[in-house]
Each structure stands twice: as structure tokens, then as C-alpha cells.
Amino acid sequence: MIYLDNAATTKPYKESLEIFNKINAERYFNPSASYSVGFDLYKDIENVKKDFISFLDGEENDKIVFTSGATESNNLAIFGSSFNKQKKYLFSMGEHPSVYNCACELKNKGYNVDFIPLQRNGEIDYAIFEQMCNEEVCFISVMFVNNETGAINNLQKISEIISQNTNSCVFHVDAVQGFGKINFSVSDCNINLCSISAHKIGGIKGVGALYISNKTRLKNVNFGGNQEYGLRSGTVNAAAIFSFYEAAKISLNNLKNNLLYVQDLKTYLIKNLETKLDNYVKVVSSLDSSPYITSLIFSGNRGETIMRYLSSKEIMISTGSACSSSKVGNRIIESMGYDKNKVMGAIRVSFSPLTTKEEIDKFISAILEYKEKINT
Ligand code: PMP
């Protein structure tokens, strides 16, 4: 099997799985318990939090709340920041459904919500964003790396626009497709809230985190035993947290080499597509997008048909975000100005450090084969 859907999820590192089993077998205690083994576990998790804060380049008194994944982190960030219906809440049009649908829900609840348009390259339109920013705006959510196109938003530039045009505005970043893959700093970009997830970087599914800067006011959105500073009630999942920690350390230690490696793969893919399939395929992702993700459009075709054909050849790709693969059209690529009919032919190919050039060759051969079959 050739797995080219790493933006949907990655194969867990052996080390992540081993530590998950080890903690569950040997340190299965409740970290909120006051007896020694429970409290020891609590202290170890506190140290893991300190390391996550430094992974993100935060400050000592910032917080990390572990969650069940980035969907929960995004929900907590958005609904936990919704205090005032008179103020304005801005979201980019490129957001993952776990942000976009929260924005729609806020709007349904009577909050003042607006969406920032995208440029042709998939990044937000900074000039329009600047016009939208004023003292009325109290919350802005813009993702770091887009999960469908790989477009990288310039967080530094966004942060400057926010500080020049707003008063006390919360800046939330969904960094799921960037953390452990492309360097960024919450401090340099004045990020208040940042969502990350383990299963996109060789961790297990069902664990993520929300980074909360010490300057940020956040309310709880679930109710229970008041674990995690009262922000996330429920028994803390120690095994999942240590497993996430392991995956984060491995990813960050290899970040530079992995980035160079996948950049080479993406260049190789695009060069081959251009020489062998020119006029048949349009590369949507811009040259400076994340090397981990390439979005392609096969005009006059349906992405879903290509995906099924490749699947029958044991090559796994996606037609867009897997979380929304049942939907019609593609909000993100359409927001970049592509025609609705063309967008039907979109697929996403996403790499990991385990992907090889031979696998890319096989992917291209399978597309050539598909083209022959369809055109005869
Ligand atoms: N945000 C982005 C950008 C994503 O790619 C994903 C996963 N598809 C999520 C949020 C949701 O993450 P999780 O699966 O951990 O809930």
C-alpha cells in the first residue's frame, strides 16, 4: 500500500505506541488523586506541559490544556472566548471545519461573525484583512498551514495588523498542520491560543492540546470535576499525553531534515507532473506552501473517481479534507477563486518523512494509466 494521505493522519511512531502501552500498564493512576503515585504522575504531566510551552516558544507562566484532539481545542478556544455579542469575531475562509463550523454556530447564536477572504495562493487576503480589523474586533482565528492546500499564512504579518488596528484582541491559530513540521513561535506572533494535535505528527489519535498565553481570558465550555484549571473537566489521559510528548520530541528533533526531505519530494512530484501530465493537471498549491501538502486539480474529472481508481491500485490519496469528504464542492479551493466545476477535480497528496520517490513514481504512473483509460 502507498499511503499519500498524511494530512489526514500519520502512522504513529513505534516509540509513541510503546509509551502509551507502558503508561497504561504501569502508571494507570488518576493524576488528580492525592496519593503518591497519582501525584507523581500529575507532576510529570506538569513537566510535559512546560516542555510543550517551550516547543511552542511560549512564556513560563503560559498554560497547556490537553484535549481529545484539535477539534476540541478549537471548540474550547472559540466558545471559551465568546464573551460579547457586540464585538466582532473574524475567521479566515480557509479554516478547517472544526473552526469554520464553530464560527457558523457563533453566528447562529447571534454573535457578530465575519469571514476573511483568501487570495489565489490560499493565504488570507492581508489587505482586506487590514480593512476588516478595527477596535470592534475581539477575536481572530487564522490557521497556520491549510490542511487542503498547504498554504502558509504569514502569522507575523497578521500579528502586526492585529496590534496596529485592534484593542485587546485574542489571536487564535489552528497550527495542526504546522506544529512539528514547520517552525513558528507563539511569542514572536503574539498568539493567544494555539491548537495542536498528536496524530498529524506520528502520535496517536484522540489527543491534542490548546496553548493559552498568560494574557488570555478563557472560560470553560464543558462542566465536571474542574481538572485542567477548570477549563477541561474529565480524567486526564496520562498515557495519551506521554505518547503525544514522544511524537512531538521526535518530530521537532527531526524537523529540519524532514522538511528538506519532503521539500525534495514535492519538487520531484511537481516536476514530474509538469513533464508527464502538463495540461491535464493544475497544481493548486503555491511554490512557497507547505512541502507536506500538494493540492491538484484534474479539470473535467472528478476527484472522487480518481481517488477510487487509485485506491483500487492500493494508492491512498484524498479528495480534500477527510473530515469533510462527504460534502459537495470545496469551500477552500472555491474561496481561492477557482471555478466550482474545476474544483470537482481536486485531489490532495500529502507526504510524511516515510514517503519515497518510488511511491511518487507509482502515483504518477497510476495517474497516467487512469488518463489513458478515461480518454479511450
Ligand atoms: N485543524 C486542522 C487544520 C486539521 O487538519 C485537523 C485534522 N484534519 C483538525 C483541525 C482536527 O484535528 P483532530 O483530528 O485532532 O480533531
Short mmCIF file of C-alpha atoms and ligand atoms in Angstrom, two decimals:
data_model
loop_
_atom_site.label_atom_id
_atom_site.label_comp_id
_atom_site.label_asym_id
_atom_site.label_seq_id
_atom_site.Cartn_x
_atom_site.Cartn_y
_atom_site.Cartn_z
CA MET A 1 0.00 0.00 0.00
CA ILE A 2 1.19 3.50 -0.83
CA TYR A 3 -0.04 5.98 1.75
CA LEU A 4 -0.17 9.57 0.48
CA ASP A 5 -2.78 10.94 2.89
CA ASN A 6 -0.60 12.09 5.77
CA ALA A 7 -2.51 15.34 6.23
CA ALA A 8 -5.50 13.21 7.29
CA THR A 9 -3.43 11.23 9.76
CA THR A 10 0.06 9.77 10.10
CA LYS A 11 1.40 6.37 11.02
CA PRO A 12 2.25 6.50 14.75
CA TYR A 13 5.91 6.19 15.72
CA LYS A 14 6.77 2.91 17.42
CA GLU A 15 8.01 4.97 20.40
CA SER A 16 4.62 6.73 20.72
CA LEU A 17 2.78 3.43 20.83
CA GLU A 18 5.24 1.88 23.27
CA ILE A 19 4.99 4.70 25.79
CA PHE A 20 1.18 4.69 25.51
CA ASN A 21 1.11 1.00 26.44
CA LYS A 22 3.75 1.38 29.13
CA ILE A 23 1.97 4.22 30.96
CA ASN A 24 -1.38 2.46 30.70
CA ALA A 25 0.15 -0.76 32.06
CA GLU A 26 2.36 0.70 34.78
CA ARG A 27 1.07 4.17 35.67
CA TYR A 28 -2.67 3.86 35.18
CA PHE A 29 -3.42 6.09 38.18
CA ASN A 30 -5.64 9.11 38.17
CA PRO A 31 -3.31 12.14 38.04
CA SER A 32 -5.82 14.08 40.16
CA ALA A 33 -5.52 11.58 43.05
CA SER A 34 -3.67 12.92 46.11
CA TYR A 35 -1.75 9.72 46.96
CA SER A 36 1.89 9.45 45.90
CA VAL A 37 1.65 7.57 42.59
CA GLY A 38 -1.18 9.80 41.38
CA PHE A 39 0.60 12.98 42.44
CA ASP A 40 3.89 11.81 40.85
CA LEU A 41 2.04 11.34 37.58
CA TYR A 42 0.49 14.81 37.94
CA LYS A 43 3.96 16.34 38.47
CA ASP A 44 5.35 14.54 35.43
CA ILE A 45 2.47 15.85 33.31
CA GLU A 46 3.17 19.37 34.59
CA ASN A 47 6.76 18.97 33.35
CA VAL A 48 5.50 17.73 29.98
CA LYS A 49 3.35 20.89 29.79
CA LYS A 50 6.42 23.06 30.46
CA ASP A 51 8.18 21.34 27.57
CA PHE A 52 5.20 21.83 25.23
CA ILE A 53 5.21 25.54 26.14
CA SER A 54 8.89 25.73 25.22
CA PHE A 55 8.30 23.70 22.00
CA LEU A 56 5.89 26.49 21.01
CA ASP A 57 8.29 29.18 22.28
CA GLY A 58 5.83 30.43 24.89
CA GLU A 59 6.47 32.05 28.27
CA GLU A 60 6.95 30.27 31.60
CA ASN A 61 3.51 31.15 33.04
CA ASP A 62 1.55 30.22 29.90
CA LYS A 63 -0.75 27.18 30.04
CA ILE A 64 -1.26 23.96 28.13
CA VAL A 65 -4.58 22.15 28.38
CA PHE A 66 -4.56 18.64 26.94
CA THR A 67 -7.67 17.73 24.98
CA SER A 68 -9.05 14.88 22.89
CA GLY A 69 -7.62 16.49 19.74
CA ALA A 70 -7.58 19.74 17.81
CA THR A 71 -11.34 19.68 17.20
CA GLU A 72 -11.88 20.00 20.94
CA SER A 73 -9.03 22.55 21.26
CA ASN A 74 -10.63 24.70 18.55
CA ASN A 75 -14.08 24.46 20.18
CA LEU A 76 -12.62 25.45 23.56
CA ALA A 77 -10.63 28.34 22.04
CA ILE A 78 -13.62 29.76 20.17
CA PHE A 79 -16.57 29.22 22.51
CA GLY A 80 -14.30 29.86 25.50
CA SER A 81 -13.50 33.31 24.05
CA SER A 82 -17.06 34.30 23.18
CA PHE A 83 -17.97 36.87 25.81
CA ASN A 84 -19.56 39.76 23.96
CA LYS A 85 -22.20 39.79 21.18
CA GLN A 86 -21.49 43.48 20.47
CA LYS A 87 -17.89 42.78 19.43
CA LYS A 88 -16.69 41.23 16.18
CA TYR A 89 -15.25 37.74 15.61
CA LEU A 90 -13.16 37.16 12.46
CA PHE A 91 -12.35 33.80 10.87
CA SER A 92 -10.48 33.02 7.67
CA MET A 93 -12.44 31.35 4.88
CA GLY A 94 -9.74 28.65 4.75
CA GLU A 95 -10.37 27.23 8.21
CA HIS A 96 -10.81 23.54 8.91
CA PRO A 97 -14.45 22.54 9.66
CA SER A 98 -13.58 22.30 13.37
CA VAL A 99 -13.08 26.09 13.31
CA TYR A 100 -15.39 27.07 10.46
CA ASN A 101 -18.41 25.27 11.91
CA CYS A 102 -17.77 26.84 15.33
CA ALA A 103 -17.82 30.23 13.59
CA CYS A 104 -21.14 29.36 11.92
CA GLU A 105 -22.53 28.25 15.28
CA LEU A 106 -21.43 31.52 16.92
CA LYS A 107 -23.20 33.38 14.11
CA ASN A 108 -26.36 31.30 14.68
CA LYS A 109 -26.20 32.23 18.34
CA GLY A 110 -26.31 35.93 17.42
CA TYR A 111 -22.61 36.80 17.59
CA ASN A 112 -21.16 39.25 15.09
CA VAL A 113 -19.08 36.95 12.85
CA ASP A 114 -17.29 37.76 9.61
CA PHE A 115 -15.02 35.81 7.28
CA ILE A 116 -11.66 36.90 5.86
CA PRO A 117 -11.35 36.09 2.13
CA LEU A 118 -8.45 34.14 0.62
CA GLN A 119 -6.04 35.09 -2.14
CA ARG A 120 -5.44 32.90 -5.18
CA ASN A 121 -2.47 31.29 -3.38
CA GLY A 122 -4.68 30.17 -0.46
CA GLU A 123 -3.31 32.62 2.12
CA ILE A 124 -5.69 35.17 3.61
CA ASP A 125 -6.03 38.46 1.75
CA TYR A 126 -3.91 40.64 4.05
CA ALA A 127 -5.11 43.95 2.57
CA ILE A 128 -8.78 43.11 3.07
CA PHE A 129 -7.98 41.69 6.50
CA GLU A 130 -6.39 45.01 7.44
CA GLN A 131 -9.56 46.83 6.37
CA MET A 132 -11.68 44.44 8.46
CA CYS A 133 -9.56 44.96 11.59
CA ASN A 134 -10.68 47.70 13.98
CA GLU A 135 -11.42 48.29 17.70
CA GLU A 136 -14.68 46.33 17.34
CA VAL A 137 -12.78 43.10 16.67
CA CYS A 138 -12.18 40.99 19.80
CA PHE A 139 -11.27 37.58 18.32
CA ILE A 140 -9.41 36.44 15.21
CA SER A 141 -8.85 32.86 14.11
CA VAL A 142 -6.46 32.18 11.23
CA MET A 143 -4.83 28.80 10.68
CA PHE A 144 -1.06 28.43 10.20
CA VAL A 145 -0.92 25.79 7.42
CA ASN A 146 -4.00 24.96 5.40
CA ASN A 147 -4.89 21.26 5.55
CA GLU A 148 -6.11 21.09 1.94
CA THR A 149 -3.70 23.30 0.01
CA GLY A 150 -0.70 23.61 2.33
CA ALA A 151 -0.92 27.43 2.05
CA ILE A 152 1.09 29.03 4.88
CA ASN A 153 -0.40 32.16 6.41
CA ASN A 154 2.11 34.80 7.45
CA LEU A 155 1.42 34.81 11.20
CA GLN A 156 3.92 37.57 11.89
CA LYS A 157 2.23 39.88 9.38
CA ILE A 158 -1.22 39.01 10.77
CA SER A 159 0.00 39.75 14.29
CA GLU A 160 1.32 43.16 13.19
CA ILE A 161 -2.01 44.03 11.52
CA ILE A 162 -3.83 42.97 14.71
CA SER A 163 -1.64 45.04 17.01
CA GLN A 164 -1.85 48.13 14.77
CA ASN A 165 -5.63 48.05 14.30
CA THR A 166 -7.34 46.45 17.29
CA ASN A 167 -7.52 46.78 21.08
CA SER A 168 -7.16 43.68 23.27
CA CYS A 169 -7.99 41.18 20.54
CA VAL A 170 -7.48 37.44 21.04
CA PHE A 171 -5.48 35.75 18.25
CA HIS A 172 -6.19 32.03 17.83
CA VAL A 173 -4.14 29.85 15.50
CA ASP A 174 -5.00 26.32 14.42
CA ALA A 175 -1.45 25.05 13.96
CA VAL A 176 -2.33 21.38 13.46
CA GLN A 177 -0.63 21.03 10.06
CA GLY A 178 2.38 23.12 11.08
CA PHE A 179 3.38 22.01 14.57
CA GLY A 180 6.34 19.61 14.44
CA LYS A 181 6.72 20.25 10.71
CA ILE A 182 7.40 23.96 10.13
CA ASN A 183 8.92 26.27 12.73
CA PHE A 184 6.85 29.03 14.31
CA SER A 185 6.80 30.87 17.62
CA VAL A 186 3.72 31.83 19.61
CA SER A 187 5.70 34.65 21.25
CA ASP A 188 7.02 36.18 18.01
CA CYS A 189 3.49 36.19 16.56
CA ASN A 190 1.66 37.28 19.75
CA ILE A 191 -0.56 34.22 19.60
CA ASN A 192 -3.01 33.91 22.50
CA LEU A 193 -4.43 30.47 21.72
CA CYS A 194 -2.91 27.70 19.62
CA SER A 195 -4.38 24.29 18.75
CA ILE A 196 -2.23 21.24 18.04
CA SER A 197 -2.90 17.53 17.53
CA ALA A 198 -0.82 14.38 18.04
CA HIS A 199 -1.98 12.21 15.16
CA LYS A 200 -0.65 14.55 12.46
CA ILE A 201 2.93 14.14 13.70
CA GLY A 202 3.31 10.43 14.37
CA GLY A 203 1.29 10.41 17.57
CA ILE A 204 -1.91 8.56 18.34
CA LYS A 205 -5.45 9.74 17.60
CA GLY A 206 -7.56 11.23 20.38
CA VAL A 207 -5.09 13.61 21.99
CA GLY A 208 -4.24 17.23 21.32
CA ALA A 209 -3.62 20.43 23.21
CA LEU A 210 -4.60 24.05 23.50
CA TYR A 211 -1.85 26.52 24.31
CA ILE A 212 -3.14 29.50 26.31
CA SER A 213 -0.93 32.55 26.81
CA ASN A 214 -0.88 34.10 30.29
CA LYS A 215 -2.54 37.24 28.88
CA THR A 216 -5.63 35.37 27.74
CA ARG A 217 -9.03 35.16 29.41
CA LEU A 218 -10.80 31.90 28.60
CA LYS A 219 -13.95 30.32 30.04
CA ASN A 220 -14.76 26.62 30.26
CA VAL A 221 -17.21 25.13 27.80
CA ASN A 222 -17.70 21.76 29.49
CA PHE A 223 -18.60 21.12 33.10
CA GLY A 224 -17.42 18.48 35.56
CA GLY A 225 -14.64 17.87 38.03
CA ASN A 226 -12.68 21.03 37.13
CA GLN A 227 -9.47 19.33 36.00
CA GLU A 228 -7.05 21.36 33.85
CA TYR A 229 -7.59 24.73 35.60
CA GLY A 230 -11.35 24.17 35.30
CA LEU A 231 -11.05 24.53 31.54
CA ARG A 232 -11.33 20.87 30.62
CA SER A 233 -13.09 18.61 33.06
CA GLY A 234 -12.55 14.87 32.79
CA THR A 235 -9.90 12.41 33.98
CA VAL A 236 -6.57 13.44 32.48
CA ASN A 237 -5.37 10.91 29.89
CA ALA A 238 -1.77 10.47 31.03
CA ALA A 239 -0.86 7.69 28.58
CA ALA A 240 -2.08 9.69 25.59
CA ILE A 241 -0.26 12.80 26.81
CA PHE A 242 3.09 10.99 27.16
CA SER A 243 2.56 9.39 23.78
CA PHE A 244 1.92 12.84 22.23
CA TYR A 245 5.03 14.15 24.00
CA GLU A 246 7.14 11.37 22.47
CA ALA A 247 5.84 12.10 18.96
CA ALA A 248 6.42 15.85 19.44
CA LYS A 249 10.03 15.33 20.57
CA ILE A 250 10.82 13.02 17.64
CA SER A 251 9.16 15.39 15.13
CA LEU A 252 10.84 18.51 16.48
CA ASN A 253 14.28 16.86 16.69
CA ASN A 254 14.00 15.92 13.02
CA LEU A 255 12.06 18.97 11.84
CA LYS A 256 14.79 20.50 9.64
CA ASN A 257 15.85 17.26 7.96
CA ASN A 258 12.25 16.14 7.45
CA LEU A 259 11.34 19.49 5.93
CA LEU A 260 14.25 19.32 3.45
CA TYR A 261 13.33 15.73 2.64
CA VAL A 262 9.64 16.39 1.91
CA GLN A 263 10.51 19.60 0.02
CA ASP A 264 12.61 17.47 -2.31
CA LEU A 265 9.67 15.04 -2.72
CA LYS A 266 7.23 17.85 -3.53
CA THR A 267 9.60 19.38 -6.10
CA TYR A 268 10.05 15.92 -7.63
CA LEU A 269 6.27 15.36 -7.78
CA ILE A 270 5.54 18.73 -9.38
CA LYS A 271 8.40 18.45 -11.90
CA ASN A 272 7.18 15.02 -12.99
CA LEU A 273 3.57 16.14 -13.22
CA GLU A 274 4.64 19.06 -15.38
CA THR A 275 6.71 16.93 -17.78
CA LYS A 276 4.37 13.92 -17.96
CA LEU A 277 0.91 15.37 -17.36
CA ASP A 278 1.10 19.01 -18.42
CA ASN A 279 -2.31 20.42 -19.46
CA TYR A 280 -4.02 17.55 -17.65
CA VAL A 281 -3.25 18.69 -14.12
CA LYS A 282 -3.17 22.07 -12.42
CA VAL A 283 -1.07 22.42 -9.26
CA VAL A 284 -3.15 24.47 -6.82
CA SER A 285 -0.56 24.69 -4.04
CA SER A 286 1.84 27.58 -4.50
CA LEU A 287 5.61 27.10 -4.52
CA ASP A 288 6.01 28.51 -1.02
CA SER A 289 3.25 26.36 0.52
CA SER A 290 3.95 23.54 2.98
CA PRO A 291 6.07 20.83 1.33
CA TYR A 292 3.94 18.27 3.17
CA ILE A 293 0.76 19.01 1.17
CA THR A 294 0.06 19.32 -2.57
CA SER A 295 -3.35 20.08 -3.94
CA LEU A 296 -4.00 19.23 -7.59
CA ILE A 297 -6.90 19.79 -9.97
CA PHE A 298 -7.66 17.42 -12.85
CA SER A 299 -10.04 19.53 -14.94
CA GLY A 300 -13.01 17.72 -16.38
CA ASN A 301 -12.56 14.86 -13.91
CA ARG A 302 -14.00 14.09 -10.52
CA GLY A 303 -11.54 13.91 -7.65
CA GLU A 304 -13.62 11.17 -6.13
CA THR A 305 -13.33 8.98 -9.25
CA ILE A 306 -9.54 9.44 -9.27
CA MET A 307 -9.38 8.66 -5.57
CA ARG A 308 -11.38 5.43 -6.09
CA TYR A 309 -9.22 4.41 -9.07
CA LEU A 310 -6.01 4.99 -7.10
CA SER A 311 -7.47 3.17 -4.12
CA SER A 312 -8.08 0.12 -6.35
CA LYS A 313 -4.33 0.29 -7.14
CA GLU A 314 -3.59 0.49 -3.40
CA ILE A 315 -2.59 4.16 -3.51
CA MET A 316 -4.31 6.27 -0.85
CA ILE A 317 -4.93 9.96 -1.51
CA SER A 318 -7.76 12.26 -0.56
CA THR A 319 -10.25 14.44 -2.41
CA GLY A 320 -9.86 17.19 0.18
CA SER A 321 -10.16 17.18 3.91
CA ALA A 322 -11.04 13.65 5.08
CA CYS A 323 -13.18 15.15 7.85
CA SER A 324 -15.46 16.60 5.22
CA SER A 325 -15.08 14.15 2.34
CA SER A 326 -18.85 13.65 2.15
CA LYS A 327 -19.51 17.28 1.33
CA VAL A 328 -20.11 18.62 -2.19
CA GLY A 329 -17.64 21.15 -3.64
CA ASN A 330 -14.71 22.54 -1.77
CA ARG A 331 -15.14 25.74 0.27
CA ILE A 332 -11.42 26.41 0.49
CA ILE A 333 -10.38 25.99 -3.15
CA GLU A 334 -13.52 27.84 -4.27
CA SER A 335 -12.60 30.69 -1.89
CA MET A 336 -9.27 30.93 -3.73
CA GLY A 337 -11.23 31.86 -6.85
CA TYR A 338 -11.36 28.51 -8.65
CA ASP A 339 -14.44 27.64 -10.66
CA LYS A 340 -16.90 25.30 -8.89
CA ASN A 341 -16.78 22.76 -11.74
CA LYS A 342 -12.98 22.67 -11.83
CA VAL A 343 -12.88 22.18 -8.07
CA MET A 344 -14.74 18.87 -8.52
CA GLY A 345 -11.47 17.52 -9.96
CA ALA A 346 -9.40 18.36 -6.87
CA ILE A 347 -7.29 15.82 -5.01
CA ARG A 348 -4.80 16.18 -2.17
CA VAL A 349 -1.49 14.33 -1.95
CA SER A 350 0.24 14.62 1.42
CA PHE A 351 3.65 13.33 2.48
CA SER A 352 5.44 12.17 5.58
CA PRO A 353 9.15 11.52 6.11
CA LEU A 354 8.32 7.87 5.32
CA THR A 355 7.20 8.69 1.74
CA THR A 356 9.66 7.72 -1.04
CA LYS A 357 10.32 8.88 -4.62
CA GLU A 358 9.46 5.35 -5.82
CA GLU A 359 6.00 5.82 -4.33
CA ILE A 360 5.63 9.12 -6.15
CA ASP A 361 6.69 7.40 -9.40
CA LYS A 362 3.98 4.78 -8.85
CA PHE A 363 1.41 7.50 -8.14
CA ILE A 364 2.29 9.27 -11.39
CA SER A 365 2.21 6.02 -13.40
CA ALA A 366 -1.22 5.25 -11.96
CA ILE A 367 -2.49 8.72 -12.95
CA LEU A 368 -1.10 8.22 -16.49
CA GLU A 369 -2.87 4.86 -16.64
CA TYR A 370 -6.10 6.48 -15.42
CA LYS A 371 -5.80 9.19 -18.08
CA GLU A 372 -5.36 6.57 -20.85
CA LYS A 373 -8.39 4.61 -19.63
CA ILE A 374 -10.64 7.66 -19.33
CA ASN A 375 -9.62 9.15 -22.66
CA THR A 376 -10.10 5.96 -24.73
N1 PMP B 1 -7.41 21.51 12.16
C1 PMP B 1 -6.76 21.11 11.06
C2 PMP B 1 -6.05 22.11 10.21
C3 PMP B 1 -6.74 19.75 10.72
O1 PMP B 1 -6.09 19.35 9.63
C4 PMP B 1 -7.42 18.83 11.56
C5 PMP B 1 -7.44 17.34 11.22
N2 PMP B 1 -7.97 17.05 9.95
C6 PMP B 1 -8.08 19.30 12.69
C7 PMP B 1 -8.05 20.66 12.96
C8 PMP B 1 -8.81 18.38 13.63
O2 PMP B 1 -7.88 17.67 14.39
P1 PMP B 1 -8.30 16.40 15.26
O3 PMP B 1 -8.44 15.26 14.31
O4 PMP B 1 -7.16 16.22 16.23
O5 PMP B 1 -9.57 16.73 15.95
#
